[in-house]
Tab-separated table of C-alpha atoms in Angstrom:
chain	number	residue	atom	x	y	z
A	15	UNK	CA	-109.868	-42.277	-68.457
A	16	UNK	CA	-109.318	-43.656	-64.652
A	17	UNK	CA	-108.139	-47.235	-64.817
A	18	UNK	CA	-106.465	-49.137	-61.880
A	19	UNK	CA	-103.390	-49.607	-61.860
A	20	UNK	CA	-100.980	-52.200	-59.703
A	21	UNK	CA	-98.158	-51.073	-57.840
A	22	UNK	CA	-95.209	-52.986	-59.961
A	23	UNK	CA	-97.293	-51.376	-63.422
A	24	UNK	CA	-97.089	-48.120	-62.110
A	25	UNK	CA	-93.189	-48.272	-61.396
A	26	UNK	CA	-92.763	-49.566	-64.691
A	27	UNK	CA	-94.634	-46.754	-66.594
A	28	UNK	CA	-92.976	-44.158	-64.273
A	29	UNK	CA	-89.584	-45.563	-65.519
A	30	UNK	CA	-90.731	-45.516	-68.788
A	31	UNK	CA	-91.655	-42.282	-69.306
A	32	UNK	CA	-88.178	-40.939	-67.756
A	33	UNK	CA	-86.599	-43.145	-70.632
A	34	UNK	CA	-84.492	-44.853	-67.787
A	35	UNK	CA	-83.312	-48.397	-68.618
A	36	UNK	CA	-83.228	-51.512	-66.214
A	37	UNK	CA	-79.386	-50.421	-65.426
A	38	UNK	CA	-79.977	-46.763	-65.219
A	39	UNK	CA	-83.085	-46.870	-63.075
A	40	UNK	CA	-80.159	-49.632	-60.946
A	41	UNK	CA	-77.774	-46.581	-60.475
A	42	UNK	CA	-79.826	-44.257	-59.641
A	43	UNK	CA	-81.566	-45.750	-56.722
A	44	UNK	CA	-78.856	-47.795	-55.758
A	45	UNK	CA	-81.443	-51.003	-55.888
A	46	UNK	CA	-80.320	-53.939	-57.424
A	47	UNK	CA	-81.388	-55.006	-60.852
A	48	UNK	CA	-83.086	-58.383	-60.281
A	49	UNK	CA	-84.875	-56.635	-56.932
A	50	UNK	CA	-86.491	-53.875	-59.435
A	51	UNK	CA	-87.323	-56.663	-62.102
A	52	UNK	CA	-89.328	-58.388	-58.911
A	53	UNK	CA	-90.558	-55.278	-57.527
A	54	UNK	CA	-92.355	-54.143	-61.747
A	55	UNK	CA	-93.616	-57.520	-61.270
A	56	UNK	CA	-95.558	-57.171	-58.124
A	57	UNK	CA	-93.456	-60.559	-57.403
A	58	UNK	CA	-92.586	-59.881	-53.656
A	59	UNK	CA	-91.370	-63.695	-52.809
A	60	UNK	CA	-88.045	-62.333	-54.548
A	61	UNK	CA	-87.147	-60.073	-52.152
A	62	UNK	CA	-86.192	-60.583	-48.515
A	63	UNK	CA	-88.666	-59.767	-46.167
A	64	UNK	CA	-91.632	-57.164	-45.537
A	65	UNK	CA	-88.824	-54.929	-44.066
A	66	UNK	CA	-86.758	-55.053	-47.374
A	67	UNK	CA	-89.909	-54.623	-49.668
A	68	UNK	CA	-91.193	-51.644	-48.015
A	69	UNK	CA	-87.688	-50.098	-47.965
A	70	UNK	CA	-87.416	-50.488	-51.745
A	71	UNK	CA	-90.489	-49.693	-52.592
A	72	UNK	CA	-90.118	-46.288	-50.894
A	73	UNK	CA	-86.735	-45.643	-52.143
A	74	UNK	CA	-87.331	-46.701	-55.682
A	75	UNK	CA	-90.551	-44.199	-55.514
A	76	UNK	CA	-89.112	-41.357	-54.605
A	77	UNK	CA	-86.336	-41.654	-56.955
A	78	UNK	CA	-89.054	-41.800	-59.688
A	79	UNK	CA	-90.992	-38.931	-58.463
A	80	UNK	CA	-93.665	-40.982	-57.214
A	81	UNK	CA	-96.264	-40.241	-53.774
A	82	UNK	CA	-94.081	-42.716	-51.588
A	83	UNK	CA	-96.476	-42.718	-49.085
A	84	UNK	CA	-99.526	-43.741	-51.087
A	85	UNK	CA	-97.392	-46.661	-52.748
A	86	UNK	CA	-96.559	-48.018	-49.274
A	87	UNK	CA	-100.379	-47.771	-48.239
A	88	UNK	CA	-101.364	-49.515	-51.008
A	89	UNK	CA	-99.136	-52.407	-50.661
A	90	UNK	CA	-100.378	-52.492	-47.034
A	91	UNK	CA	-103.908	-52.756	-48.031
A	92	UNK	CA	-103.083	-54.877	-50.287
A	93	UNK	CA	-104.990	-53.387	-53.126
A	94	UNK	CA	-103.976	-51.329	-56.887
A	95	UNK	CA	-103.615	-47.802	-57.265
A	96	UNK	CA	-105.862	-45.453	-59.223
A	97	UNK	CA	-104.446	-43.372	-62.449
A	98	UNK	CA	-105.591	-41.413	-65.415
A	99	UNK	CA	-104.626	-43.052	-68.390
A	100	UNK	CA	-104.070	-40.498	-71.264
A	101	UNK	CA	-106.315	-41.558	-74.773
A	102	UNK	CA	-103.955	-42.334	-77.270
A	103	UNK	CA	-103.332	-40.622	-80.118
A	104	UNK	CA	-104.192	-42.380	-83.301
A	105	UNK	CA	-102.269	-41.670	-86.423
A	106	UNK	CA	-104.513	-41.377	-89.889
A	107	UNK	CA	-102.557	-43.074	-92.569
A	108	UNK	CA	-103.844	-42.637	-96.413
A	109	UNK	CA	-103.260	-46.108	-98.606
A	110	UNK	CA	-102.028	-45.156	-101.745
A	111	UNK	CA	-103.449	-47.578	-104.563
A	112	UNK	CA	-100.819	-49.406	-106.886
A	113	UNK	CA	-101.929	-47.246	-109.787
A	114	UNK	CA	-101.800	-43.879	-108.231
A	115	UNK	CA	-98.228	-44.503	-107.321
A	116	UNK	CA	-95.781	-42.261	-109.121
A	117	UNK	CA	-92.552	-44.638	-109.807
A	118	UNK	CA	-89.370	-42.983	-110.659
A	119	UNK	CA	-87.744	-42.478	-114.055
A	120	UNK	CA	-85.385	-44.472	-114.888
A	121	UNK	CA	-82.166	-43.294	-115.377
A	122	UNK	CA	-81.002	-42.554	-118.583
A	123	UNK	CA	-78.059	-44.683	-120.198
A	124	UNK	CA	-75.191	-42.526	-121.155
A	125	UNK	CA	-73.437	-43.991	-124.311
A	126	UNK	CA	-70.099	-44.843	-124.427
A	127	UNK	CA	-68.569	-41.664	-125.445
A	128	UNK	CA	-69.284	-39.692	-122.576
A	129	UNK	CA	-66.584	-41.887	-120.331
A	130	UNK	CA	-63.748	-41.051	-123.094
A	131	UNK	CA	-62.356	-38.153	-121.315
A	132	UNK	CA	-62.160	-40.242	-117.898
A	133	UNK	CA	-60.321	-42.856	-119.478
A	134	UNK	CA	-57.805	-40.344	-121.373
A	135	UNK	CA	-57.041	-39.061	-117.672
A	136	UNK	CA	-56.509	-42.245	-116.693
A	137	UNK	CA	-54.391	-43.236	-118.986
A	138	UNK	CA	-52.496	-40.139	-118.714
A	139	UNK	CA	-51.867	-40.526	-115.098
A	140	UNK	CA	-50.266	-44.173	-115.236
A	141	UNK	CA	-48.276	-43.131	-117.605
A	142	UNK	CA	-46.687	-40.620	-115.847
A	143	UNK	CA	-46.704	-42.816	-112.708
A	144	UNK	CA	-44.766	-45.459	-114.562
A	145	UNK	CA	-42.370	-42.533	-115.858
A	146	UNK	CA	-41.715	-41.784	-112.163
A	147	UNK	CA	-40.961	-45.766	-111.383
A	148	UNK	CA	-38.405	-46.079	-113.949
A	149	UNK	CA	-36.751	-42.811	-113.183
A	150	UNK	CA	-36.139	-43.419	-109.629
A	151	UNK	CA	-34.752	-47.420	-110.143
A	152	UNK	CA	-32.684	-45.858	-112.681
A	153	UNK	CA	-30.559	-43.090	-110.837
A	154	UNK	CA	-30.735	-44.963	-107.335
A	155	UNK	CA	-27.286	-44.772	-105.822
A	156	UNK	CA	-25.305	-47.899	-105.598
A	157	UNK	CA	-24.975	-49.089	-101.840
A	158	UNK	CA	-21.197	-48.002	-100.258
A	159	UNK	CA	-19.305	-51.400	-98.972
A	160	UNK	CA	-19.066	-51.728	-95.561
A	161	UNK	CA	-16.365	-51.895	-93.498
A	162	UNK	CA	-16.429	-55.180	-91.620
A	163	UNK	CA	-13.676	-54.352	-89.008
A	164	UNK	CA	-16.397	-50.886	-87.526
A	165	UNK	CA	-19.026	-53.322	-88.057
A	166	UNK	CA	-17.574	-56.039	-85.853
A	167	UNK	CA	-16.249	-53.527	-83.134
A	168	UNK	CA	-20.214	-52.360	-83.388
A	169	UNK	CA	-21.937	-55.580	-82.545
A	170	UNK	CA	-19.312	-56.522	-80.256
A	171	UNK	CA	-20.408	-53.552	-78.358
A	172	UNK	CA	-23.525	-54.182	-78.937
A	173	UNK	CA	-23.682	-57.360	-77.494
A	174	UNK	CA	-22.195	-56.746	-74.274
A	175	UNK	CA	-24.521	-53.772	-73.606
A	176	UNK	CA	-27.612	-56.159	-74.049
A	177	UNK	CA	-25.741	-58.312	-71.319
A	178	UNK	CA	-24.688	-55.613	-69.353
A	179	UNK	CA	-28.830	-54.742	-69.503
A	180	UNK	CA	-30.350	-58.317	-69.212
A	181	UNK	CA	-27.927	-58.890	-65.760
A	182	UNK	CA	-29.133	-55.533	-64.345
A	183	UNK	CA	-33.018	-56.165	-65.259
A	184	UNK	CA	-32.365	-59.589	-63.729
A	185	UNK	CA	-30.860	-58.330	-60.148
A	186	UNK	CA	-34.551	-55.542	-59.809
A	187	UNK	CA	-36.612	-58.705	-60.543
A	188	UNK	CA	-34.701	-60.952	-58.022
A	189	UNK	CA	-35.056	-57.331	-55.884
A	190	UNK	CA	-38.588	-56.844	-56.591
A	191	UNK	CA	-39.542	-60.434	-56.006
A	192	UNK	CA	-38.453	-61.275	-52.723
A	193	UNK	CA	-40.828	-58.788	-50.700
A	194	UNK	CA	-44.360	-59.303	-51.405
A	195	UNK	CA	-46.846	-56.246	-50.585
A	196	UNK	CA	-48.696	-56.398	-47.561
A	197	UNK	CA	-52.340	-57.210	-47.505
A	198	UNK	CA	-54.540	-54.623	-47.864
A	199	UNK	CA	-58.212	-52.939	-48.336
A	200	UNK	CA	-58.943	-49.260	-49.086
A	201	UNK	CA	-62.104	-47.554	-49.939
A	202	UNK	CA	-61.857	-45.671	-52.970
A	203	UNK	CA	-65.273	-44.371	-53.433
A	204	UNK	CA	-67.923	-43.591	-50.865
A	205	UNK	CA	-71.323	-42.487	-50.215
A	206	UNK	CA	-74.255	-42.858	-47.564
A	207	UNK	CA	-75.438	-46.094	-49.552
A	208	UNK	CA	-72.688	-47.404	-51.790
A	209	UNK	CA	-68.915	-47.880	-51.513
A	210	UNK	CA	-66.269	-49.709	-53.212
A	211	UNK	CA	-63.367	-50.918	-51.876
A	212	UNK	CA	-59.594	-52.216	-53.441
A	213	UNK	CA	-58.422	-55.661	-52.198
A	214	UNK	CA	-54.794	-55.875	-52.932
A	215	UNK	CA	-51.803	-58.251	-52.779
A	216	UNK	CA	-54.430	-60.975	-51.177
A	217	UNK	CA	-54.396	-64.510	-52.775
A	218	UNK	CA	-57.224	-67.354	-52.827
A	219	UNK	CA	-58.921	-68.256	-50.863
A	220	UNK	CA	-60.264	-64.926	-49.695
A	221	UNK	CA	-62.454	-64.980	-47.068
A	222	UNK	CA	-64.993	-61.736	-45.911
A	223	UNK	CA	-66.195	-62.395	-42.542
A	224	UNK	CA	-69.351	-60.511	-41.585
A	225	UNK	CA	-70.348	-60.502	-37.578
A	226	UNK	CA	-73.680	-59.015	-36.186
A	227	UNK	CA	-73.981	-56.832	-33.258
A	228	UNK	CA	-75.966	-58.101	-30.262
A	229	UNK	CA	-79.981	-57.107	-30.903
A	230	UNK	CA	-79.070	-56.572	-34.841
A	231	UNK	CA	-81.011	-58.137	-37.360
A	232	UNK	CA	-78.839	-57.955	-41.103
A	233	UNK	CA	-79.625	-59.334	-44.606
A	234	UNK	CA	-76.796	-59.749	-46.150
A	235	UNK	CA	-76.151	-60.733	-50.058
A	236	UNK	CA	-72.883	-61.715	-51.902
A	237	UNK	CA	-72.136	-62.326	-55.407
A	238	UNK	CA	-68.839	-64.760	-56.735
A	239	UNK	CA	-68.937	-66.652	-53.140
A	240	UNK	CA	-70.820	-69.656	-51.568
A	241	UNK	CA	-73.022	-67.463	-50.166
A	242	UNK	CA	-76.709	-68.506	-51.573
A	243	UNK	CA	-77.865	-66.414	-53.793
A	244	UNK	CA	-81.447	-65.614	-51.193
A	245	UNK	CA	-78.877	-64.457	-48.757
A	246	UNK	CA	-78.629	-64.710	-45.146
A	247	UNK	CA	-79.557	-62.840	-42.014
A	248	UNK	CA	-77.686	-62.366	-39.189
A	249	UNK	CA	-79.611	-62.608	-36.161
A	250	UNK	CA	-78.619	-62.935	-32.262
A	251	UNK	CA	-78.848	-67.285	-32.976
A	252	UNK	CA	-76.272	-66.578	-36.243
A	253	UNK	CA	-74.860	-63.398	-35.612
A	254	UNK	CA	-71.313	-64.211	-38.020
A	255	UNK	CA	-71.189	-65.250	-41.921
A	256	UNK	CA	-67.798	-66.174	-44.091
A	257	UNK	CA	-68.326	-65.639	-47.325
A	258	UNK	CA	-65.322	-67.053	-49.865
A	259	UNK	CA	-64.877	-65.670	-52.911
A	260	UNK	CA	-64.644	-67.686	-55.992
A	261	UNK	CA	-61.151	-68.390	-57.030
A	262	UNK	CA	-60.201	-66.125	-59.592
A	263	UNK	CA	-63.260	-63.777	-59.369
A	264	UNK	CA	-61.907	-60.150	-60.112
A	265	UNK	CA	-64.787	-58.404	-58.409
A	266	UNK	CA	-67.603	-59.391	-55.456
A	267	UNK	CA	-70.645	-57.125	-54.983
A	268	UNK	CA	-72.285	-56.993	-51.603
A	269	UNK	CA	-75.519	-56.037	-50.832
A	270	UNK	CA	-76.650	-55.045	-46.895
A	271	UNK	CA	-80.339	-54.785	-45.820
A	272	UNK	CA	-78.519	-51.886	-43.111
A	273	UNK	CA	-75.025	-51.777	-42.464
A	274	UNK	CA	-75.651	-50.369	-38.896
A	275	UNK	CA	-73.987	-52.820	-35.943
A	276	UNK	CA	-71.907	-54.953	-38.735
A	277	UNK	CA	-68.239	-55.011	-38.756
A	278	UNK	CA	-66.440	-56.681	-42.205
A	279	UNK	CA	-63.074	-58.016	-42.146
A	280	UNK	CA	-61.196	-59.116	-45.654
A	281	UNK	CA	-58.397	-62.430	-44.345
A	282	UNK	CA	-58.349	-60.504	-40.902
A	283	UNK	CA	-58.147	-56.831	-42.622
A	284	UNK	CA	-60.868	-54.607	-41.479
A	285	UNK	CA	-63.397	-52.478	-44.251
A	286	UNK	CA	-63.588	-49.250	-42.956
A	287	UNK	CA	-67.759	-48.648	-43.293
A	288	UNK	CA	-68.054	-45.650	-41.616
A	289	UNK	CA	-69.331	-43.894	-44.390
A	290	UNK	CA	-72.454	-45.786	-45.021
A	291	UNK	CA	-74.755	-43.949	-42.321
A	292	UNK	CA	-78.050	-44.534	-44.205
A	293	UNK	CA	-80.271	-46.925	-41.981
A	294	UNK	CA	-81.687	-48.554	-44.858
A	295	UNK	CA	-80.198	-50.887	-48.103
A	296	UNK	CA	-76.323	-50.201	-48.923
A	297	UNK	CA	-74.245	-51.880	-51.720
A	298	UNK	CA	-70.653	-52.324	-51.183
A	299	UNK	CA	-68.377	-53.149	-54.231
A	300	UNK	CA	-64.927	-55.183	-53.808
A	301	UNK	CA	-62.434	-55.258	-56.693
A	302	UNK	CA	-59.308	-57.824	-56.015
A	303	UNK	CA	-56.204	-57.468	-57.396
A	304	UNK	CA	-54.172	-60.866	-56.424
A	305	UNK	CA	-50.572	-60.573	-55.520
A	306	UNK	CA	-48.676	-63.120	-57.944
A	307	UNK	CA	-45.505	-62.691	-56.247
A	308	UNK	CA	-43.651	-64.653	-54.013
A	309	UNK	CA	-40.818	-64.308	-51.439
């Protein structure tokens, strides 16, 4: 049966039928959740622009399996697509009336006999637990006296090895403490569309400045910051953004409509994004680790 079909319906049946959730279908095409949501939806004022829609529409298609190219021409048109629905297959069920039902037997009581040899076992057994008890309480050794001139000599020693420990442990801390770790950010993991970075020894507030090339046009999206949560683009009039990230926030995700002609610094330390070469959406992942000491 042909029935038609719009785009965000088709996505969704596609992703059902692979048995992919709203977070697996999220890493594997590297779109963010809420943007897939939108795009099953047909709801299009969620995402960014025309630029951004057609970019995830093609990206999320392929990564289904899907005719890219005749999803993007029908959101151009503006019209649905058309499918072959499969006739579903109807399961026969037969009633079974109240009388025809064949109930169980009920189980037959045993009398009280039959549970004699369990409790003769039973019996048996304490008893010779109880037999055990006594015999150990009754040939226990008596306790030797102690000496009380070793035993002082002992914690005497004792003690002054705990002090001997808790001045040493005392003079690393004092050691450790009075150089703080320099600043810094390191990618850990990286591909063409996603990496994710490690922000050390940095504390609040921490700032990621973003800043344009001249003739670049960037969407740019930041969770745990002030950043809104539509984003922003960076154009030639607004070419920088800070973004500060909310004190106490462990991790930031940021998303980039291209990372091509951006350059991110972290407090004045550079992110090395020279592996995202893809010319469409990237995702860049932050994790912070605070420095707690002080000099």
């Amino acid at each position: 049966m042909v029935a038609i079909k719009t785009i965000g319906q088709v996505l969704k049946e596609k992703r059902t039928q692979l048995g992919l959730g709203l977070s697996e279908a999220e890493q594997l095409t590297q779109i963010q959740k809420l943007y897939i949501v939108a795009l099953e939806t047909d709801d299009y004022q969620a995402l960014p622009g025309d630029f951004y829609i057609k970019a995830y529409l093609k990206q999320y298609a392929e990564k289904l399996g899907l005719n890219a190219e005749r999803i993007i021409q029908a959101y151009d048109e503006g019209k649905g697509i058309t499918v072959e629905d499969k006739d579903d297959i109807q399961e026969t069920y037969h009633f079974v009336k109240p009388s025809e039902r064949v109930e169980p037997e009920e189980e037959e009581q045993k009398p009280w006999q039959h549970y004699v040899p369990i409790i003769s076992l039973s019996a048996v057994a304490l008893l010779i637990l109880v037999g055990v008890v006594t015999a150990v309480i009754l040939n226990r050794p008596e306790t030797p006296d102690l000496i009380t001139n070793d035993y002082a000599y002992s914690n005497t020693a004792s003690t002054a090895k705990k002090s001997k420990s808790s001045q040493t442990a005392k003079r690393e801390t004092s050691s450790s403490s009075s150089t703080a770790a320099a600043p810094t950010v390191s990618v850990t993991q990286a591909t063409t569309t996603v990496i994710t970075a490690q922000v050390s020894n940095m504390t609040d507030p921490i700032t990621v400045s973003f800043s344009a090339a001249a003739g670049s046009r960037i969407w740019v999206g930041m969770t745990n910051s002030n950043v809104s949560a539509g984003g922003q683009i960076l154009t030639d009039g607004a070419n920088t953004l800070d973004g500060v990230i909310t004190t106490g926030a462990t991790s930031s995700v940021i998303t980039l409509g291209t990372a091509q002609g951006l350059t991110i610094t972290i407090n004045g330390t550079p992110l090395d994004l020279s592996a995202l070469t893809t010319t469409g959406a990237s995702k860049i992942t932050l994790q912070i680790d605070r420095t707690t000491t002080t000099s």
